[in-house]
PDB file of C-alpha atoms in Angstrom:
ATOM      1  CA  UNK A   1       8.464 185.028 135.476  1.00  0.00           C
ATOM      2  CA  UNK A   2       5.664 184.446 137.937  1.00  0.00           C
ATOM      3  CA  UNK A   3       6.126 181.383 140.125  1.00  0.00           C
ATOM      4  CA  UNK A   4       3.224 179.003 140.582  1.00  0.00           C
ATOM      5  CA  UNK A   5       2.299 176.932 143.620  1.00  0.00           C
ATOM      6  CA  UNK A   6      -0.043 173.959 143.530  1.00  0.00           C
ATOM      7  CA  UNK A   7      -0.891 171.127 145.915  1.00  0.00           C
ATOM      8  CA  UNK A   8       1.418 168.185 145.339  1.00  0.00           C
ATOM      9  CA  UNK A   9      -1.375 165.635 145.227  1.00  0.00           C
ATOM     10  CA  UNK A  10      -5.139 165.191 145.446  1.00  0.00           C
ATOM     11  CA  UNK A  11      -7.441 162.195 145.679  1.00  0.00           C
ATOM     12  CA  UNK A  12     -10.969 161.953 144.364  1.00  0.00           C
ATOM     13  CA  UNK A  13     -13.621 159.383 143.471  1.00  0.00           C
ATOM     14  CA  UNK A  14     -15.280 158.741 140.184  1.00  0.00           C
ATOM     15  CA  UNK A  15     -18.199 161.046 139.470  1.00  0.00           C
ATOM     16  CA  UNK A  16     -17.016 163.811 141.783  1.00  0.00           C
ATOM     17  CA  UNK A  17     -16.081 167.331 140.776  1.00  0.00           C
ATOM     18  CA  UNK A  18     -12.426 168.152 141.333  1.00  0.00           C
ATOM     19  CA  UNK A  19     -11.042 171.622 141.871  1.00  0.00           C
ATOM     20  CA  UNK A  20      -7.294 172.240 141.701  1.00  0.00           C
ATOM     21  CA  UNK A  21      -6.085 175.659 142.759  1.00  0.00           C
ATOM     22  CA  UNK A  22      -2.889 177.326 141.638  1.00  0.00           C
ATOM     23  CA  UNK A  23      -1.339 180.369 143.310  1.00  0.00           C
ATOM     24  CA  UNK A  24       0.554 182.906 141.217  1.00  0.00           C
ATOM     25  CA  UNK A  25       0.976 185.994 143.352  1.00  0.00           C
ATOM     26  CA  UNK A  26       3.458 187.675 141.006  1.00  0.00           C
ATOM     27  CA  UNK A  27       1.422 187.339 137.840  1.00  0.00           C
ATOM     28  CA  UNK A  28       2.069 190.158 135.367  1.00  0.00           C
ATOM     29  CA  UNK A  29      -0.628 192.223 133.713  1.00  0.00           C
ATOM     30  CA  UNK A  30       0.021 190.628 130.337  1.00  0.00           C
ATOM     31  CA  UNK A  31       0.221 187.013 131.543  1.00  0.00           C
ATOM     32  CA  UNK A  32      -2.213 184.285 130.624  1.00  0.00           C
ATOM     33  CA  UNK A  33      -2.910 181.259 132.827  1.00  0.00           C
ATOM     34  CA  UNK A  34      -2.632 177.889 131.120  1.00  0.00           C
ATOM     35  CA  UNK A  35      -3.298 174.381 132.396  1.00  0.00           C
ATOM     36  CA  UNK A  36      -1.823 171.162 131.044  1.00  0.00           C
ATOM     37  CA  UNK A  37      -2.498 167.487 131.733  1.00  0.00           C
ATOM     38  CA  UNK A  38       0.163 164.806 131.642  1.00  0.00           C
ATOM     39  CA  UNK A  39      -0.345 161.051 131.623  1.00  0.00           C
ATOM     40  CA  UNK A  40       2.545 158.692 132.463  1.00  0.00           C
ATOM     41  CA  UNK A  41       5.057 158.274 129.641  1.00  0.00           C
ATOM     42  CA  UNK A  42       3.444 161.040 127.591  1.00  0.00           C
ATOM     43  CA  UNK A  43       4.118 164.701 126.986  1.00  0.00           C
ATOM     44  CA  UNK A  44       1.801 167.276 128.569  1.00  0.00           C
ATOM     45  CA  UNK A  45      -1.252 168.293 126.605  1.00  0.00           C
ATOM     46  CA  UNK A  46      -3.145 171.572 126.714  1.00  0.00           C
ATOM     47  CA  UNK A  47      -6.416 171.627 128.684  1.00  0.00           C
ATOM     48  CA  UNK A  48      -7.548 175.205 129.045  1.00  0.00           C
ATOM     49  CA  UNK A  49      -6.320 178.781 129.111  1.00  0.00           C
ATOM     50  CA  UNK A  50      -7.713 182.039 130.423  1.00  0.00           C
ATOM     51  CA  UNK A  51      -6.963 185.619 131.347  1.00  0.00           C
ATOM     52  CA  UNK A  52      -9.761 186.593 133.730  1.00  0.00           C
ATOM     53  CA  UNK A  53     -13.174 185.511 135.062  1.00  0.00           C
ATOM     54  CA  UNK A  54     -14.337 182.137 133.788  1.00  0.00           C
ATOM     55  CA  UNK A  55     -13.477 180.016 130.790  1.00  0.00           C
ATOM     56  CA  UNK A  56     -15.196 176.737 129.932  1.00  0.00           C
ATOM     57  CA  UNK A  57     -14.564 174.150 127.259  1.00  0.00           C
ATOM     58  CA  UNK A  58     -15.664 170.560 126.704  1.00  0.00           C
ATOM     59  CA  UNK A  59     -13.103 169.251 129.180  1.00  0.00           C
ATOM     60  CA  UNK A  60     -12.857 171.714 132.076  1.00  0.00           C
ATOM     61  CA  UNK A  61     -13.603 175.123 133.512  1.00  0.00           C
ATOM     62  CA  UNK A  62     -11.106 177.696 134.667  1.00  0.00           C
ATOM     63  CA  UNK A  63     -12.009 180.231 137.338  1.00  0.00           C
ATOM     64  CA  UNK A  64      -9.857 183.335 137.776  1.00  0.00           C
ATOM     65  CA  UNK A  65     -10.685 185.902 140.474  1.00  0.00           C
ATOM     66  CA  UNK A  66     -10.452 189.609 139.827  1.00  0.00           C
ATOM     67  CA  UNK A  67      -6.978 189.987 141.381  1.00  0.00           C
ATOM     68  CA  UNK A  68      -5.696 187.084 139.203  1.00  0.00           C
ATOM     69  CA  UNK A  69      -3.340 185.923 141.962  1.00  0.00           C
ATOM     70  CA  UNK A  70      -4.780 182.434 141.801  1.00  0.00           C
ATOM     71  CA  UNK A  71      -6.775 180.238 139.471  1.00  0.00           C
ATOM     72  CA  UNK A  72      -8.856 177.092 139.874  1.00  0.00           C
ATOM     73  CA  UNK A  73      -9.127 174.274 137.381  1.00  0.00           C
ATOM     74  CA  UNK A  74     -12.447 172.485 137.713  1.00  0.00           C
ATOM     75  CA  UNK A  75     -12.968 168.991 136.317  1.00  0.00           C
ATOM     76  CA  UNK A  76     -16.626 167.932 136.378  1.00  0.00           C
ATOM     77  CA  UNK A  77     -17.524 164.329 137.208  1.00  0.00           C
ATOM     78  CA  UNK A  78     -14.046 162.835 136.980  1.00  0.00           C
ATOM     79  CA  UNK A  79     -13.420 159.290 135.800  1.00  0.00           C
ATOM     80  CA  UNK A  80     -10.490 156.923 136.311  1.00  0.00           C
ATOM     81  CA  UNK A  81      -9.017 158.175 133.045  1.00  0.00           C
ATOM     82  CA  UNK A  82      -8.583 161.644 134.567  1.00  0.00           C
ATOM     83  CA  UNK A  83      -5.836 160.284 136.812  1.00  0.00           C
ATOM     84  CA  UNK A  84      -2.857 162.382 135.729  1.00  0.00           C
ATOM     85  CA  UNK A  85      -0.575 165.252 136.689  1.00  0.00           C
ATOM     86  CA  UNK A  86      -1.991 168.737 136.164  1.00  0.00           C
ATOM     87  CA  UNK A  87       0.265 171.745 135.660  1.00  0.00           C
ATOM     88  CA  UNK A  88      -0.520 175.429 135.877  1.00  0.00           C
ATOM     89  CA  UNK A  89       1.645 177.865 133.903  1.00  0.00           C
ATOM     90  CA  UNK A  90       1.693 181.624 133.870  1.00  0.00           C
ATOM     91  CA  UNK A  91       3.020 183.722 131.025  1.00  0.00           C
ATOM     92  CA  UNK A  92       2.625 183.434 127.284  1.00  0.00           C
ATOM     93  CA  UNK A  93       0.952 186.795 127.119  1.00  0.00           C
ATOM     94  CA  UNK A  94       1.435 189.727 124.791  1.00  0.00           C
ATOM     95  CA  UNK A  95       4.134 192.333 124.542  1.00  0.00           C
ATOM     96  CA  UNK A  96       6.800 192.060 127.228  1.00  0.00           C
ATOM     97  CA  UNK A  97       5.140 188.915 128.611  1.00  0.00           C
ATOM     98  CA  UNK A  98       5.685 186.970 125.401  1.00  0.00           C
ATOM     99  CA  UNK A  99       9.360 186.213 125.913  1.00  0.00           C
ATOM    100  CA  UNK A 100       8.899 182.599 124.935  1.00  0.00           C
ATOM    101  CA  UNK A 101      10.234 181.358 128.254  1.00  0.00           C
ATOM    102  CA  UNK A 102       7.718 179.031 129.912  1.00  0.00           C
ATOM    103  CA  UNK A 103       8.437 177.414 133.269  1.00  0.00           C
ATOM    104  CA  UNK A 104       6.496 174.466 134.677  1.00  0.00           C
ATOM    105  CA  UNK A 105       5.908 174.056 138.390  1.00  0.00           C
ATOM    106  CA  UNK A 106       5.777 170.746 140.238  1.00  0.00           C
ATOM    107  CA  UNK A 107       2.212 170.037 139.209  1.00  0.00           C
ATOM    108  CA  UNK A 108      -0.617 168.307 141.064  1.00  0.00           C
ATOM    109  CA  UNK A 109      -0.954 164.543 140.885  1.00  0.00           C
ATOM    110  CA  UNK A 110      -4.651 163.688 140.799  1.00  0.00           C
ATOM    111  CA  UNK A 111      -5.590 160.130 141.713  1.00  0.00           C
ATOM    112  CA  UNK A 112      -9.163 159.177 140.880  1.00  0.00           C
ATOM    113  CA  UNK A 113     -10.426 156.119 142.732  1.00  0.00           C
ATOM    114  CA  UNK A 114     -13.348 153.864 141.804  1.00  0.00           C
TER     115      UNK A 114
ATOM    116  CA  UNK B   1       0.243 166.079 110.194  1.00  0.00           C
ATOM    117  CA  UNK B   2       2.741 164.544 112.628  1.00  0.00           C
ATOM    118  CA  UNK B   3       2.942 167.456 115.112  1.00  0.00           C
ATOM    119  CA  UNK B   4       6.104 167.250 117.201  1.00  0.00           C
ATOM    120  CA  UNK B   5       8.373 164.262 116.549  1.00  0.00           C
ATOM    121  CA  UNK B   6      11.289 163.328 118.770  1.00  0.00           C
ATOM    122  CA  UNK B   7      14.134 161.057 117.706  1.00  0.00           C
ATOM    123  CA  UNK B   8      15.207 158.669 119.180  1.00  0.00           C
ATOM    124  CA  UNK B   9      12.556 157.406 121.606  1.00  0.00           C
ATOM    125  CA  UNK B  10      15.032 155.502 123.772  1.00  0.00           C
ATOM    126  CA  UNK B  11      18.778 155.552 124.167  1.00  0.00           C
ATOM    127  CA  UNK B  12      21.372 154.167 126.534  1.00  0.00           C
ATOM    128  CA  UNK B  13      24.737 155.895 126.734  1.00  0.00           C
ATOM    129  CA  UNK B  14      27.927 155.393 128.638  1.00  0.00           C
ATOM    130  CA  UNK B  15      29.350 158.198 130.733  1.00  0.00           C
ATOM    131  CA  UNK B  16      31.392 160.539 128.580  1.00  0.00           C
ATOM    132  CA  UNK B  17      29.703 159.692 125.307  1.00  0.00           C
ATOM    133  CA  UNK B  18      28.029 162.350 123.225  1.00  0.00           C
ATOM    134  CA  UNK B  19      24.742 162.359 121.407  1.00  0.00           C
ATOM    135  CA  UNK B  20      22.161 164.604 119.792  1.00  0.00           C
ATOM    136  CA  UNK B  21      18.419 164.505 120.315  1.00  0.00           C
ATOM    137  CA  UNK B  22      16.340 165.711 117.412  1.00  0.00           C
ATOM    138  CA  UNK B  23      13.011 167.510 117.599  1.00  0.00           C
ATOM    139  CA  UNK B  24      11.047 168.196 114.435  1.00  0.00           C
ATOM    140  CA  UNK B  25       7.733 170.024 114.096  1.00  0.00           C
ATOM    141  CA  UNK B  26       5.593 170.426 111.014  1.00  0.00           C
ATOM    142  CA  UNK B  27       3.276 173.170 112.307  1.00  0.00           C
ATOM    143  CA  UNK B  28       5.465 176.114 111.255  1.00  0.00           C
ATOM    144  CA  UNK B  29       5.806 177.160 114.908  1.00  0.00           C
ATOM    145  CA  UNK B  30       8.265 179.899 115.773  1.00  0.00           C
ATOM    146  CA  UNK B  31       9.001 178.865 119.366  1.00  0.00           C
ATOM    147  CA  UNK B  32      10.566 175.568 120.393  1.00  0.00           C
ATOM    148  CA  UNK B  33      11.575 174.131 123.762  1.00  0.00           C
ATOM    149  CA  UNK B  34      13.553 171.371 125.409  1.00  0.00           C
ATOM    150  CA  UNK B  35      12.510 170.166 128.871  1.00  0.00           C
ATOM    151  CA  UNK B  36      13.741 167.349 131.047  1.00  0.00           C
ATOM    152  CA  UNK B  37      11.629 165.403 133.503  1.00  0.00           C
ATOM    153  CA  UNK B  38      13.114 163.296 136.264  1.00  0.00           C
ATOM    154  CA  UNK B  39      11.044 160.585 137.989  1.00  0.00           C
ATOM    155  CA  UNK B  40       8.243 162.042 140.084  1.00  0.00           C
ATOM    156  CA  UNK B  41       9.217 165.596 139.178  1.00  0.00           C
ATOM    157  CA  UNK B  42       7.855 168.361 137.031  1.00  0.00           C
ATOM    158  CA  UNK B  43       9.331 169.527 133.758  1.00  0.00           C
ATOM    159  CA  UNK B  44      12.403 171.742 133.861  1.00  0.00           C
ATOM    160  CA  UNK B  45      13.278 174.012 130.964  1.00  0.00           C
ATOM    161  CA  UNK B  46      16.733 173.369 129.495  1.00  0.00           C
ATOM    162  CA  UNK B  47      16.878 175.688 126.488  1.00  0.00           C
ATOM    163  CA  UNK B  48      14.393 177.335 124.205  1.00  0.00           C
ATOM    164  CA  UNK B  49      14.325 179.142 120.880  1.00  0.00           C
ATOM    165  CA  UNK B  50      12.133 181.970 119.667  1.00  0.00           C
ATOM    166  CA  UNK B  51      13.182 181.654 116.052  1.00  0.00           C
ATOM    167  CA  UNK B  52      15.565 180.192 113.535  1.00  0.00           C
ATOM    168  CA  UNK B  53      19.148 180.884 114.505  1.00  0.00           C
ATOM    169  CA  UNK B  54      18.317 182.021 118.063  1.00  0.00           C
ATOM    170  CA  UNK B  55      18.485 180.088 121.322  1.00  0.00           C
ATOM    171  CA  UNK B  56      18.274 180.983 124.995  1.00  0.00           C
ATOM    172  CA  UNK B  57      19.011 179.314 128.318  1.00  0.00           C
ATOM    173  CA  UNK B  58      16.292 177.949 130.537  1.00  0.00           C
ATOM    174  CA  UNK B  59      16.417 176.790 134.149  1.00  0.00           C
ATOM    175  CA  UNK B  60      18.964 173.966 133.784  1.00  0.00           C
ATOM    176  CA  UNK B  61      21.154 174.616 130.720  1.00  0.00           C
ATOM    177  CA  UNK B  62      24.490 173.328 132.023  1.00  0.00           C
ATOM    178  CA  UNK B  63      25.834 170.282 130.190  1.00  0.00           C
ATOM    179  CA  UNK B  64      23.618 170.833 127.159  1.00  0.00           C
ATOM    180  CA  UNK B  65      23.918 172.707 123.891  1.00  0.00           C
ATOM    181  CA  UNK B  66      21.229 173.438 121.327  1.00  0.00           C
ATOM    182  CA  UNK B  67      20.945 174.578 117.755  1.00  0.00           C
ATOM    183  CA  UNK B  68      18.078 175.858 115.617  1.00  0.00           C
ATOM    184  CA  UNK B  69      19.476 175.993 112.106  1.00  0.00           C
ATOM    185  CA  UNK B  70      16.095 175.333 110.526  1.00  0.00           C
ATOM    186  CA  UNK B  71      12.756 176.592 111.747  1.00  0.00           C
ATOM    187  CA  UNK B  72      11.279 173.119 111.969  1.00  0.00           C
ATOM    188  CA  UNK B  73      14.149 171.490 113.879  1.00  0.00           C
ATOM    189  CA  UNK B  74      15.559 171.988 117.362  1.00  0.00           C
ATOM    190  CA  UNK B  75      18.550 169.865 118.345  1.00  0.00           C
ATOM    191  CA  UNK B  76      19.671 169.122 121.893  1.00  0.00           C
ATOM    192  CA  UNK B  77      23.263 167.986 122.341  1.00  0.00           C
ATOM    193  CA  UNK B  78      25.045 166.299 125.200  1.00  0.00           C
ATOM    194  CA  UNK B  79      28.782 166.691 124.656  1.00  0.00           C
ATOM    195  CA  UNK B  80      29.917 164.469 127.512  1.00  0.00           C
ATOM    196  CA  UNK B  81      27.029 162.564 129.059  1.00  0.00           C
ATOM    197  CA  UNK B  82      26.837 162.179 132.833  1.00  0.00           C
ATOM    198  CA  UNK B  83      24.615 159.881 134.939  1.00  0.00           C
ATOM    199  CA  UNK B  84      22.854 162.985 136.298  1.00  0.00           C
ATOM    200  CA  UNK B  85      21.500 163.582 132.803  1.00  0.00           C
ATOM    201  CA  UNK B  86      19.492 160.369 132.911  1.00  0.00           C
ATOM    202  CA  UNK B  87      15.972 161.620 132.346  1.00  0.00           C
ATOM    203  CA  UNK B  88      13.052 161.847 129.961  1.00  0.00           C
ATOM    204  CA  UNK B  89      13.458 164.714 127.529  1.00  0.00           C
ATOM    205  CA  UNK B  90      10.453 166.461 126.038  1.00  0.00           C
ATOM    206  CA  UNK B  91      10.392 168.843 123.134  1.00  0.00           C
ATOM    207  CA  UNK B  92       7.600 171.336 122.573  1.00  0.00           C
ATOM    208  CA  UNK B  93       6.667 174.009 120.073  1.00  0.00           C
ATOM    209  CA  UNK B  94       4.130 176.801 119.841  1.00  0.00           C
ATOM    210  CA  UNK B  95       3.142 179.775 117.746  1.00  0.00           C
ATOM    211  CA  UNK B  96       4.727 183.128 118.529  1.00  0.00           C
ATOM    212  CA  UNK B  97       1.363 184.855 119.047  1.00  0.00           C
ATOM    213  CA  UNK B  98       0.186 185.373 122.577  1.00  0.00           C
ATOM    214  CA  UNK B  99      -1.877 182.751 124.389  1.00  0.00           C
ATOM    215  CA  UNK B 100      -0.890 179.921 122.120  1.00  0.00           C
ATOM    216  CA  UNK B 101      -0.536 176.488 123.764  1.00  0.00           C
ATOM    217  CA  UNK B 102       2.568 174.367 123.585  1.00  0.00           C
ATOM    218  CA  UNK B 103       2.467 171.117 121.624  1.00  0.00           C
ATOM    219  CA  UNK B 104       4.633 168.357 123.067  1.00  0.00           C
ATOM    220  CA  UNK B 105       6.374 165.347 121.614  1.00  0.00           C
ATOM    221  CA  UNK B 106       6.212 161.890 123.165  1.00  0.00           C
ATOM    222  CA  UNK B 107       9.593 162.206 124.831  1.00  0.00           C
ATOM    223  CA  UNK B 108      13.023 160.611 124.611  1.00  0.00           C
ATOM    224  CA  UNK B 109      13.969 158.302 127.448  1.00  0.00           C
ATOM    225  CA  UNK B 110      17.717 158.608 128.009  1.00  0.00           C
ATOM    226  CA  UNK B 111      19.766 156.452 130.379  1.00  0.00           C
ATOM    227  CA  UNK B 112      23.404 157.136 131.079  1.00  0.00           C
ATOM    228  CA  UNK B 113      25.409 154.411 132.745  1.00  0.00           C
TER     229      UNK B 113
END
């Protein structure tokens, strides 16, 4: 399984764009990249997933360079309610990558200030 | 549609006691997971299951046993609880198909004295 590395913490202010980068140097050809958000006392919830280039939904954008060894979660105009822990996972792909085993890293604690 | 339901939500045990945590999902998902999360830490995979009757070890399986007798249920057992197992336990499920997200329960907060 590919290991992921993220910054432990980040600070931002309301209204700013926040970019959180995740390194996954050993990503396999079949692996997807998935990001989750976790609020205190709650289970993680899915934010966005991608395989290559750029993916955008109503909540965030995910940028994946051609070599796929890293990915960047972009949160536009954050608010106080975006204060949470953000996790990047690699795996969950097809064929030999879909073993079912999914490992979380330490995550990035984002603190949004007023 | 309840999603993933964990029972109980809170529990206090004494060292050496046993208990079973129940996870139930109503989404007909093939894969199910048990994670533990210690204060200020990320989630660590205990055991997982890719189908009824099958289980596999995760990162930290020691001290825990699991069973998946029915597709919708995944049980996590502590045979002899230890203070080091004090944690919040999360269950998750997902479809077998590729690039399917995990759906998490609200967690079980377990304290072992």
